[in-house]
mmCIF file of C-alpha atoms in Angstrom:
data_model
loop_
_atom_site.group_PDB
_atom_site.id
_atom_site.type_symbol
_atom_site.label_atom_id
_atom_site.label_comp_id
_atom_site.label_asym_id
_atom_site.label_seq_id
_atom_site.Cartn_x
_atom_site.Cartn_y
_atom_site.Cartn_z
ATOM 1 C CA UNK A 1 -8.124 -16.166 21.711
ATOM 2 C CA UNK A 2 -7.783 -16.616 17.976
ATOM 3 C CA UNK A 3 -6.480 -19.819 15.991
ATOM 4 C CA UNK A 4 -3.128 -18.996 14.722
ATOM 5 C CA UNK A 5 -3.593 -19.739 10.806
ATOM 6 C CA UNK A 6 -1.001 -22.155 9.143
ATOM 7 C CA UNK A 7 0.685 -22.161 5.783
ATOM 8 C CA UNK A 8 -1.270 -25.229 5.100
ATOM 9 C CA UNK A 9 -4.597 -23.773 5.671
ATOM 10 C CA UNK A 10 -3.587 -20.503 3.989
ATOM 11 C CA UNK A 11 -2.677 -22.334 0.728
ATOM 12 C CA UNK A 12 -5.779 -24.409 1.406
ATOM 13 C CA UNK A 13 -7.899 -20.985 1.474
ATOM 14 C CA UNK A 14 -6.046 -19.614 -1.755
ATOM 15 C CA UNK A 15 -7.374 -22.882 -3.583
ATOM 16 C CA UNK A 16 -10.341 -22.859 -2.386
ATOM 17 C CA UNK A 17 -11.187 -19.030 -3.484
ATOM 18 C CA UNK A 18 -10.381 -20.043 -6.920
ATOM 19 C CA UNK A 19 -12.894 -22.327 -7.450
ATOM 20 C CA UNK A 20 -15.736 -20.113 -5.773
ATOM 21 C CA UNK A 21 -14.163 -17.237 -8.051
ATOM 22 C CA UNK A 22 -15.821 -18.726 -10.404
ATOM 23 C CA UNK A 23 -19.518 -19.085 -8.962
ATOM 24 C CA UNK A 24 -19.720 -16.482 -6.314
ATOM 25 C CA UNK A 25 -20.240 -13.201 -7.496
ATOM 26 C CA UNK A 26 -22.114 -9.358 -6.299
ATOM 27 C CA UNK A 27 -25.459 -10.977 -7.031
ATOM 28 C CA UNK A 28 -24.802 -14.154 -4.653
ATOM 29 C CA UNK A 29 -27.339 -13.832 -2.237
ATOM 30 C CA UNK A 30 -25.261 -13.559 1.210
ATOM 31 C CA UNK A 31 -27.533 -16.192 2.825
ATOM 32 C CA UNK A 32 -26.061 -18.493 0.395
ATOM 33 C CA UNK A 33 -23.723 -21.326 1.731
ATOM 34 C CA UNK A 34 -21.046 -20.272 -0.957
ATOM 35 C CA UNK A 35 -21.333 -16.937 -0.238
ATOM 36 C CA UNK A 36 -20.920 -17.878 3.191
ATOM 37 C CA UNK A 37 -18.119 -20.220 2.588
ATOM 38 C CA UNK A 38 -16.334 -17.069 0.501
ATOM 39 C CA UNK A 39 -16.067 -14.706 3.362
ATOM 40 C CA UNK A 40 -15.062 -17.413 5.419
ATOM 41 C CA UNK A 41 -11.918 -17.948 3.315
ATOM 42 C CA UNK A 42 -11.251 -14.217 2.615
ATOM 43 C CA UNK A 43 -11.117 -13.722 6.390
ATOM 44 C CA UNK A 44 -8.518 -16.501 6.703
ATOM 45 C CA UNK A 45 -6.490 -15.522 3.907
ATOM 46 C CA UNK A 46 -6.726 -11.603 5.218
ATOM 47 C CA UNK A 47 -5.574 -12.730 8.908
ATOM 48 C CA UNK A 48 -2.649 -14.793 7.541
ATOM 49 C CA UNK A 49 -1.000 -11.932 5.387
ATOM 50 C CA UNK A 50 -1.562 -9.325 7.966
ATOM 51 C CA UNK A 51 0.899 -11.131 10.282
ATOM 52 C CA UNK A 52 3.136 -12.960 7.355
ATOM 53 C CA UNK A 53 2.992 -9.747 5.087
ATOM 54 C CA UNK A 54 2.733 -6.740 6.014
ATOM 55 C CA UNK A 55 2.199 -3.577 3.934
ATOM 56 C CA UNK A 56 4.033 -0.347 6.033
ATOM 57 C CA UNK A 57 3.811 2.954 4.701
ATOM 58 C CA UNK A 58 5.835 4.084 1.832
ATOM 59 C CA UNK A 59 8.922 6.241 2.721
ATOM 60 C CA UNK A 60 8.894 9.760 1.862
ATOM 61 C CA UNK A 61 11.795 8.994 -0.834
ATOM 62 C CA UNK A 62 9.930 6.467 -2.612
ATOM 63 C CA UNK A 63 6.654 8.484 -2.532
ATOM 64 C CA UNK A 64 8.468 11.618 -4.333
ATOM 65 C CA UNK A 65 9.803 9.091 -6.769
ATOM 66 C CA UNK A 66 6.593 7.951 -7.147
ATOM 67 C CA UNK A 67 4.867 10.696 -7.935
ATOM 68 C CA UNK A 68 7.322 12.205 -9.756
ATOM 69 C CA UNK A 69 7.307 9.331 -12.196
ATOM 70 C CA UNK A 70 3.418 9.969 -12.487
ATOM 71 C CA UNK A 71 3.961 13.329 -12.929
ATOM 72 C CA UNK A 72 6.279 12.696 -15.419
ATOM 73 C CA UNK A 73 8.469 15.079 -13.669
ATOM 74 C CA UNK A 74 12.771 15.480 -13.816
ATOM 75 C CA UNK A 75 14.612 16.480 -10.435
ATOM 76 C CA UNK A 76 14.952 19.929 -12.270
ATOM 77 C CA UNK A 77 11.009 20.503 -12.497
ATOM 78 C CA UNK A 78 10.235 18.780 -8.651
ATOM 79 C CA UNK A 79 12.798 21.689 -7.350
ATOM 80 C CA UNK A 80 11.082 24.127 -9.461
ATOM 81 C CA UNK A 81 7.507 22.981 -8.384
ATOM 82 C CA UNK A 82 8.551 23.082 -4.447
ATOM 83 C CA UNK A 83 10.763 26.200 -5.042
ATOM 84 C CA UNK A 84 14.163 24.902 -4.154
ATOM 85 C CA UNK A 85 17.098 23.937 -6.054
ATOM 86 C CA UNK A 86 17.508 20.433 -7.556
ATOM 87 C CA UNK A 87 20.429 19.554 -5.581
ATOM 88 C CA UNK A 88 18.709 20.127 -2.790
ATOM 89 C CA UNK A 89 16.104 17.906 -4.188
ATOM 90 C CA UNK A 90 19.177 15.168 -4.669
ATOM 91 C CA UNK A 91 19.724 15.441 -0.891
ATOM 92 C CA UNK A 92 16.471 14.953 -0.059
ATOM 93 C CA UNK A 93 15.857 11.714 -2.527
ATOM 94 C CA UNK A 94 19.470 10.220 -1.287
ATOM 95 C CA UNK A 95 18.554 10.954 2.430
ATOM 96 C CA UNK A 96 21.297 13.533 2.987
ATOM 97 C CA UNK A 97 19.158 16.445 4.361
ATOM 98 C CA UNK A 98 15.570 16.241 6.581
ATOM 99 C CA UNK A 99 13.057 18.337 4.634
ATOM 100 C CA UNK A 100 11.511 21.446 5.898
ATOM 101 C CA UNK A 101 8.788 22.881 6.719
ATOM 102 C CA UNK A 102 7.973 24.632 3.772
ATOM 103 C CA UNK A 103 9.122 21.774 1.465
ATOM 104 C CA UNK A 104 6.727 19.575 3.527
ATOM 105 C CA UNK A 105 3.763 21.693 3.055
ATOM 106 C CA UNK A 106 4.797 21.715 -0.728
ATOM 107 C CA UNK A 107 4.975 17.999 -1.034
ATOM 108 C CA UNK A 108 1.603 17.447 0.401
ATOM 109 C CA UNK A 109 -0.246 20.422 -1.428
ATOM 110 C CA UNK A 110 1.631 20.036 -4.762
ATOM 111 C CA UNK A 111 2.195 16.009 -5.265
ATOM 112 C CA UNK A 112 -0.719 15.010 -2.369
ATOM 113 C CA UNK A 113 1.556 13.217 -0.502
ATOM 114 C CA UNK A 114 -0.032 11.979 2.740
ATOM 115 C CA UNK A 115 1.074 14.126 5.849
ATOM 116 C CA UNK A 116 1.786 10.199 7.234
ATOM 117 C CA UNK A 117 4.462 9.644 4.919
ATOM 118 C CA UNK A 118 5.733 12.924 5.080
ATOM 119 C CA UNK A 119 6.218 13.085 8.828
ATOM 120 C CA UNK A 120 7.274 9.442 9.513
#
């Protein structure tokens, strides 16, 4: 059974990186004790954010927003892009109406959504 990580030891770790930051790099041999030391720390600091912070998935909502804003793209020109209208769009973004099959398709194709964020 695994050690349960404290805060201590987590903030411990985050100092600790700093410092080999600075002398630990791609060409540090792994056999070397800082090297070593490095992963050491990473794993410590990885295990303690997967349990006190965890990254979900993105809702569909914020993914259209997303990618609209990279798109530079207005409500008008997403319902134009996934051939609806843009109120329809609105109910979509505001949660009011499930999205279809069709649109579905259309958001993964069109913006590459992941089929994961569509259908959670």
């Amino acid at each position: 059974m695994e050690k349960t990580i404290t805060h201590e030891e987590y903030v411990k770790a985050n100092l600790r990186l700093e410092e080999l930051i600075d002398v630990v790099n791609d060409n540090t041999p792994t056999e070397d004790p800082l090297a070593q030391e490095f992963i050491k720390i990473s794993d410590i600091i990885e295990k303690y954010e997967e349990i006190h912070f965890p990254i979900g998935l993105p809702t569909l909502q914020e993914m259209i927003e997303l990618r609209m804003f990279e798109m530079g793209l207005k409500r008008k020109d997403l319902a134009a892009l996934l051939n609806t209208s843009a109120s329809r769009i609105s109910d979509y973004l505001n949660g009011k109406r499930e999205i279809t099959l069709n649109v579905a398709k259309a958001l993964h194709q069109k913006l590459n959504i992941d089929s994961d964020i569509i259908l959670q």
